[in-house]
Amino acid sequence: MQASMEGSNDERSGMRGVRVGSPAVSVRGLTKRFGDVTAVEDLTFEVQPGRVTGFLGPNGAGKSTTLRMILGLVGPSTGTASVVGMPYRDLESPARTVGAVLETQSFNPLRTGRNHLRVLAAAEGIDDGRVDAVLDLVDLSAAGNRKAGKYSLGMRQRLALAGALLGEPSILILDEPANGLDPLGIRWLRDFLQRFAAGGNAVLVSSHQLGEMEQMADEAVVIYRGRLVRQASMVEMTADGSISLEEAFLEMTHGKGIA
Amino acid sequence: MKQQIVSEFRKLRTTRSAWSLLAGTLGLIALGVVAVLWESNHTTLAAPLADQPVLHIALSLTWVFVMILGLRSFTDEFRNGSIVPTLLADPHRRRVLAAKLAAVGAAAVLFTFAVAGLTLAIWLPWLAAKGVAIDVAVAPLAVWFGRLLLIDLLFAAIGVGVGLAVRHQVAAIVGSLVVITVVENLMDAMAPSIARFLPAAGAWAVAGLGGAFMRPIGGALVLVAWAMGAFVVGAFLMERRDIV
């Protein structure tokens, strides 16, 4: 795969619509209840430009629900989630601001990969030429005219990532993007996200693959049972490398550190 | 809004589903038309346009397929998960709904033209081959086409709204077919005064096949009410529901 840089910045801030020093994503007191079940409770954290922020927690911790609240797909019970200072649905051009991958299977399996992206491009007002560029970027050009339902899990993941990159966004929000990728693909993803962030863009990536996140992320937000456990830099999280992220994570979630 | 409509058109064009549905509609219409013509004698073939059973085929069948197309517009997206990128690209859900309605409505127009054209393409040569001369005036044909188009457009809207409200594809399609084929017939037998306000009865009335129960304008009002009801309920649920 090609590891070319994506994301577009303006001269003022390094990110579209973001003032210098302002968070790319801000979550304040976010709570979501599904009936009697509280999936997310009073969650507060920020994602800064120029950094890869890992969003960590065990299965069922509330990571996906939180990401969906940030993206306006799930309505919070209380609290707010904003992207570049406003709710996602108020963004003038959402796909040109945020690229998101929430599910591996988020396309009509009878549609070709290229046509799936052309459908998204039309909705986002993006030229069809960009479709070929992102297919090339994720190394799916040769498979672009095959039905997406015939893709392997890794190819589906890359197709979803291509969709997220269509609008050349300055923020990426990815839910378990490494699932299904082979080691080469994981390495490509890591390099890509780090370069993306180094260009002044923001990345929020959820995962429970702690070894991978330790290498990929600059900062980590750890949640457990819907509540924030800790937000810190990876250096602080691992005590300057003296313990692994896995050890730190287990200590926080099963030890004494639950906030 | 224009971008979303273009996107919805691309969705319809880039899978075989809509084309297969159109092909199925045309195939069934062709079979029905040929069967009716085959069974017709000279007297029937020479009947006035309004009494031509061959023209009733399109009025009786096309809307069912258009309704299924409408039902699938949202249920396909919920079924395969593509509703997520759709709403990420345009988080204004009512705009997405309006774009889908526009695209399915345009497809309904295409279905109507195709079905009407096929019916005439079989019927008129058949009459010529049988040596039957009838007065094929433009006005009654236009009325027939207008009724066909109105029914198809309203059932497209009903399909979109119901599909959005129900979301589960099998439940939406099977449930709708059960309502129009079984429930309406049962209601017609048990409570005809209520049954005439159901969707299929409205279609029959607009088609001019509703007998003494309801005139075409009454049938049109019934269908408009169902379309608006389905649309409003769908839009309300669309705004409130979490996409999980």
mmCIF file of C-alpha atoms in Angstrom, chain B residues 8-187:
data_model
loop_
_atom_site.group_PDB
_atom_site.id
_atom_site.type_symbol
_atom_site.label_atom_id
_atom_site.label_comp_id
_atom_site.label_asym_id
_atom_site.label_seq_id
_atom_site.Cartn_x
_atom_site.Cartn_y
_atom_site.Cartn_z
ATOM 1 C CA GLU B 8 -29.589 8.054 -4.133
ATOM 2 C CA PHE B 9 -29.881 7.715 -7.907
ATOM 3 C CA ARG B 10 -26.461 6.094 -7.955
ATOM 4 C CA LYS B 11 -27.588 3.653 -5.294
ATOM 5 C CA LEU B 12 -30.504 2.607 -7.475
ATOM 6 C CA ARG B 13 -28.424 2.366 -10.632
ATOM 7 C CA THR B 14 -25.408 0.522 -9.268
ATOM 8 C CA THR B 15 -26.970 -2.686 -8.023
ATOM 9 C CA ARG B 16 -29.089 -5.141 -9.891
ATOM 10 C CA SER B 17 -31.941 -4.984 -7.369
ATOM 11 C CA ALA B 18 -33.911 -2.154 -8.953
ATOM 12 C CA TRP B 19 -33.287 -3.431 -12.470
ATOM 13 C CA SER B 20 -34.346 -6.939 -11.452
ATOM 14 C CA LEU B 21 -37.515 -5.546 -9.935
ATOM 15 C CA LEU B 22 -38.236 -3.641 -13.157
ATOM 16 C CA ALA B 23 -37.560 -6.746 -15.235
ATOM 17 C CA GLY B 24 -39.847 -8.780 -12.975
ATOM 18 C CA THR B 25 -42.579 -6.167 -13.290
ATOM 19 C CA LEU B 26 -42.329 -6.077 -17.071
ATOM 20 C CA GLY B 27 -42.247 -9.856 -17.295
ATOM 21 C CA LEU B 28 -45.382 -10.220 -15.204
ATOM 22 C CA ILE B 29 -47.161 -7.430 -17.081
ATOM 23 C CA ALA B 30 -46.287 -9.048 -20.408
ATOM 24 C CA LEU B 31 -47.595 -12.401 -19.199
ATOM 25 C CA GLY B 32 -50.774 -10.838 -17.889
ATOM 26 C CA VAL B 33 -51.423 -8.812 -21.018
ATOM 27 C CA VAL B 34 -50.827 -11.781 -23.309
ATOM 28 C CA ALA B 35 -53.019 -14.028 -21.142
ATOM 29 C CA VAL B 36 -55.882 -11.530 -21.192
ATOM 30 C CA LEU B 37 -55.588 -10.999 -24.938
ATOM 31 C CA TRP B 38 -55.384 -14.745 -25.526
ATOM 32 C CA GLU B 39 -58.646 -15.273 -23.671
ATOM 33 C CA SER B 40 -60.427 -12.322 -25.297
ATOM 34 C CA ASN B 41 -62.925 -12.731 -28.076
ATOM 35 C CA HIS B 42 -63.606 -10.204 -30.805
ATOM 36 C CA THR B 43 -66.298 -8.470 -28.756
ATOM 37 C CA THR B 44 -64.036 -8.011 -25.767
ATOM 38 C CA LEU B 45 -61.168 -6.795 -27.898
ATOM 39 C CA ALA B 46 -63.429 -4.243 -29.549
ATOM 40 C CA ALA B 47 -64.770 -2.865 -26.256
ATOM 41 C CA PRO B 48 -64.294 0.825 -25.416
ATOM 42 C CA LEU B 49 -60.949 1.733 -23.854
ATOM 43 C CA ALA B 50 -62.383 2.157 -20.376
ATOM 44 C CA ASP B 51 -63.635 -1.432 -20.441
ATOM 45 C CA GLN B 52 -60.478 -2.993 -21.864
ATOM 46 C CA PRO B 53 -59.332 -5.609 -19.331
ATOM 47 C CA VAL B 54 -55.870 -5.527 -20.861
ATOM 48 C CA LEU B 55 -55.384 -2.015 -19.491
ATOM 49 C CA HIS B 56 -56.342 -3.160 -16.017
ATOM 50 C CA ILE B 57 -53.266 -5.392 -15.750
ATOM 51 C CA ALA B 58 -50.850 -2.504 -15.313
ATOM 52 C CA LEU B 59 -53.212 -0.741 -12.901
ATOM 53 C CA SER B 60 -53.464 -3.877 -10.780
ATOM 54 C CA LEU B 61 -49.831 -4.958 -10.596
ATOM 55 C CA THR B 62 -47.303 -2.169 -11.081
ATOM 56 C CA TRP B 63 -47.835 -0.437 -7.755
ATOM 57 C CA VAL B 64 -47.015 -3.616 -5.832
ATOM 58 C CA PHE B 65 -43.523 -3.675 -7.342
ATOM 59 C CA VAL B 66 -43.037 0.065 -6.916
ATOM 60 C CA MET B 67 -44.060 -0.280 -3.279
ATOM 61 C CA ILE B 68 -41.433 -3.019 -2.835
ATOM 62 C CA LEU B 69 -38.836 -0.717 -4.413
ATOM 63 C CA GLY B 70 -39.801 1.949 -1.886
ATOM 64 C CA LEU B 71 -39.748 -0.516 0.998
ATOM 65 C CA ARG B 72 -36.245 -1.604 0.016
ATOM 66 C CA SER B 73 -34.840 1.916 -0.208
ATOM 67 C CA PHE B 74 -34.296 2.140 3.536
ATOM 68 C CA THR B 75 -34.515 -1.504 4.596
ATOM 69 C CA ASP B 76 -31.610 -2.385 2.278
ATOM 70 C CA GLU B 77 -29.489 0.235 4.033
ATOM 71 C CA PHE B 78 -30.382 -0.965 7.506
ATOM 72 C CA ARG B 79 -29.852 -4.559 6.448
ATOM 73 C CA ASN B 80 -26.370 -4.123 5.016
ATOM 74 C CA GLY B 81 -25.165 -1.359 7.332
ATOM 75 C CA SER B 82 -24.734 1.282 4.637
ATOM 76 C CA ILE B 83 -27.099 3.552 6.576
ATOM 77 C CA VAL B 84 -24.041 4.501 8.685
ATOM 78 C CA PRO B 85 -21.931 6.042 5.888
ATOM 79 C CA THR B 86 -25.125 7.510 4.415
ATOM 80 C CA LEU B 87 -25.855 9.418 7.629
ATOM 81 C CA LEU B 88 -22.217 10.326 8.154
ATOM 82 C CA ALA B 89 -22.143 11.917 4.709
ATOM 83 C CA ASP B 90 -25.337 13.823 5.435
ATOM 84 C CA PRO B 91 -26.368 13.838 9.096
ATOM 85 C CA HIS B 92 -29.581 15.711 8.300
ATOM 86 C CA ARG B 93 -31.888 12.728 8.321
ATOM 87 C CA ARG B 94 -34.942 14.436 6.868
ATOM 88 C CA ARG B 95 -32.840 15.492 3.892
ATOM 89 C CA VAL B 96 -31.784 11.889 3.357
ATOM 90 C CA LEU B 97 -35.429 10.858 3.558
ATOM 91 C CA ALA B 98 -36.472 13.527 1.048
ATOM 92 C CA ALA B 99 -33.679 12.474 -1.322
ATOM 93 C CA LYS B 100 -34.751 8.852 -1.136
ATOM 94 C CA LEU B 101 -38.336 9.847 -1.812
ATOM 95 C CA ALA B 102 -37.222 11.839 -4.862
ATOM 96 C CA ALA B 103 -35.125 8.966 -6.219
ATOM 97 C CA VAL B 104 -37.777 6.297 -5.658
ATOM 98 C CA GLY B 105 -40.425 8.640 -7.064
ATOM 99 C CA ALA B 106 -38.354 9.066 -10.222
ATOM 100 C CA ALA B 107 -37.957 5.306 -10.420
ATOM 101 C CA ALA B 108 -41.745 4.989 -10.092
ATOM 102 C CA VAL B 109 -42.120 7.277 -13.102
ATOM 103 C CA LEU B 110 -39.684 5.066 -15.027
ATOM 104 C CA PHE B 111 -41.629 1.933 -14.027
ATOM 105 C CA THR B 112 -44.890 3.585 -15.114
ATOM 106 C CA PHE B 113 -43.570 4.607 -18.528
ATOM 107 C CA ALA B 114 -42.014 1.173 -19.092
ATOM 108 C CA VAL B 115 -45.162 -0.702 -18.099
ATOM 109 C CA ALA B 116 -47.449 1.563 -20.121
ATOM 110 C CA GLY B 117 -45.182 1.312 -23.142
ATOM 111 C CA LEU B 118 -44.984 -2.475 -22.893
ATOM 112 C CA THR B 119 -48.748 -2.805 -22.536
ATOM 113 C CA LEU B 120 -49.375 -0.715 -25.636
ATOM 114 C CA ALA B 121 -46.555 -2.438 -27.525
ATOM 115 C CA ILE B 122 -48.259 -5.805 -27.061
ATOM 116 C CA TRP B 123 -51.890 -4.731 -27.167
ATOM 117 C CA LEU B 124 -52.004 -2.539 -30.294
ATOM 118 C CA PRO B 125 -50.174 -4.963 -32.632
ATOM 119 C CA TRP B 126 -52.383 -7.758 -31.246
ATOM 120 C CA LEU B 127 -55.500 -5.810 -32.213
ATOM 121 C CA ALA B 128 -54.080 -5.176 -35.674
ATOM 122 C CA ALA B 129 -53.222 -8.825 -36.109
ATOM 123 C CA LYS B 130 -56.765 -9.818 -35.152
ATOM 124 C CA GLY B 131 -58.239 -7.227 -37.471
ATOM 125 C CA VAL B 132 -59.953 -5.378 -34.633
ATOM 126 C CA ALA B 133 -60.374 -1.656 -35.172
ATOM 127 C CA ILE B 134 -61.060 0.428 -32.056
ATOM 128 C CA ASP B 135 -60.936 4.124 -31.406
ATOM 129 C CA VAL B 136 -57.633 4.573 -29.563
ATOM 130 C CA ALA B 137 -58.139 8.181 -28.510
ATOM 131 C CA VAL B 138 -55.433 10.085 -26.684
ATOM 132 C CA ALA B 139 -57.658 11.400 -23.894
ATOM 133 C CA PRO B 140 -58.776 8.073 -22.398
ATOM 134 C CA LEU B 141 -55.251 6.703 -22.745
ATOM 135 C CA ALA B 142 -53.941 9.771 -20.928
ATOM 136 C CA VAL B 143 -56.471 9.191 -18.147
ATOM 137 C CA TRP B 144 -55.337 5.576 -17.891
ATOM 138 C CA PHE B 145 -51.681 6.631 -17.781
ATOM 139 C CA GLY B 146 -52.428 9.372 -15.256
ATOM 140 C CA ARG B 147 -54.149 6.922 -12.933
ATOM 141 C CA LEU B 148 -51.271 4.480 -13.295
ATOM 142 C CA LEU B 149 -48.705 7.188 -12.535
ATOM 143 C CA LEU B 150 -50.630 8.558 -9.548
ATOM 144 C CA ILE B 151 -51.026 5.125 -7.957
ATOM 145 C CA ASP B 152 -47.351 4.280 -8.524
ATOM 146 C CA LEU B 153 -46.082 7.574 -7.089
ATOM 147 C CA LEU B 154 -48.228 7.297 -3.977
ATOM 148 C CA PHE B 155 -47.230 3.692 -3.364
ATOM 149 C CA ALA B 156 -43.572 4.671 -3.829
ATOM 150 C CA ALA B 157 -44.046 7.144 -0.965
ATOM 151 C CA ILE B 158 -45.943 4.588 1.120
ATOM 152 C CA GLY B 159 -43.113 2.095 0.567
ATOM 153 C CA VAL B 160 -40.384 4.548 1.588
ATOM 154 C CA GLY B 161 -42.270 5.582 4.729
ATOM 155 C CA VAL B 162 -43.205 2.064 5.817
ATOM 156 C CA GLY B 163 -39.684 0.776 5.120
ATOM 157 C CA LEU B 164 -38.245 3.520 7.274
ATOM 158 C CA ALA B 165 -40.706 2.912 10.082
ATOM 159 C CA VAL B 166 -40.294 -0.880 10.126
ATOM 160 C CA ARG B 167 -36.579 -1.059 9.122
ATOM 161 C CA HIS B 168 -36.508 -4.890 9.085
ATOM 162 C CA GLN B 169 -36.631 -5.816 5.408
ATOM 163 C CA VAL B 170 -38.429 -9.144 5.567
ATOM 164 C CA ALA B 171 -40.962 -7.829 8.060
ATOM 165 C CA ALA B 172 -41.615 -4.729 5.953
ATOM 166 C CA ILE B 173 -42.079 -6.547 2.643
ATOM 167 C CA VAL B 174 -43.929 -9.598 3.930
ATOM 168 C CA GLY B 175 -46.036 -7.494 6.287
ATOM 169 C CA SER B 176 -47.045 -5.090 3.515
ATOM 170 C CA LEU B 177 -47.918 -7.909 1.124
ATOM 171 C CA VAL B 178 -49.949 -9.644 3.809
ATOM 172 C CA VAL B 179 -51.851 -6.433 4.513
ATOM 173 C CA ILE B 180 -52.772 -5.797 0.882
ATOM 174 C CA THR B 181 -53.575 -9.399 -0.022
ATOM 175 C CA VAL B 182 -54.923 -11.021 3.134
ATOM 176 C CA VAL B 183 -55.902 -8.381 5.661
ATOM 177 C CA GLU B 184 -57.674 -6.186 3.141
ATOM 178 C CA ASN B 185 -59.669 -9.135 1.793
ATOM 179 C CA LEU B 186 -60.659 -10.202 5.298
ATOM 180 C CA MET B 187 -61.623 -6.654 6.161
#
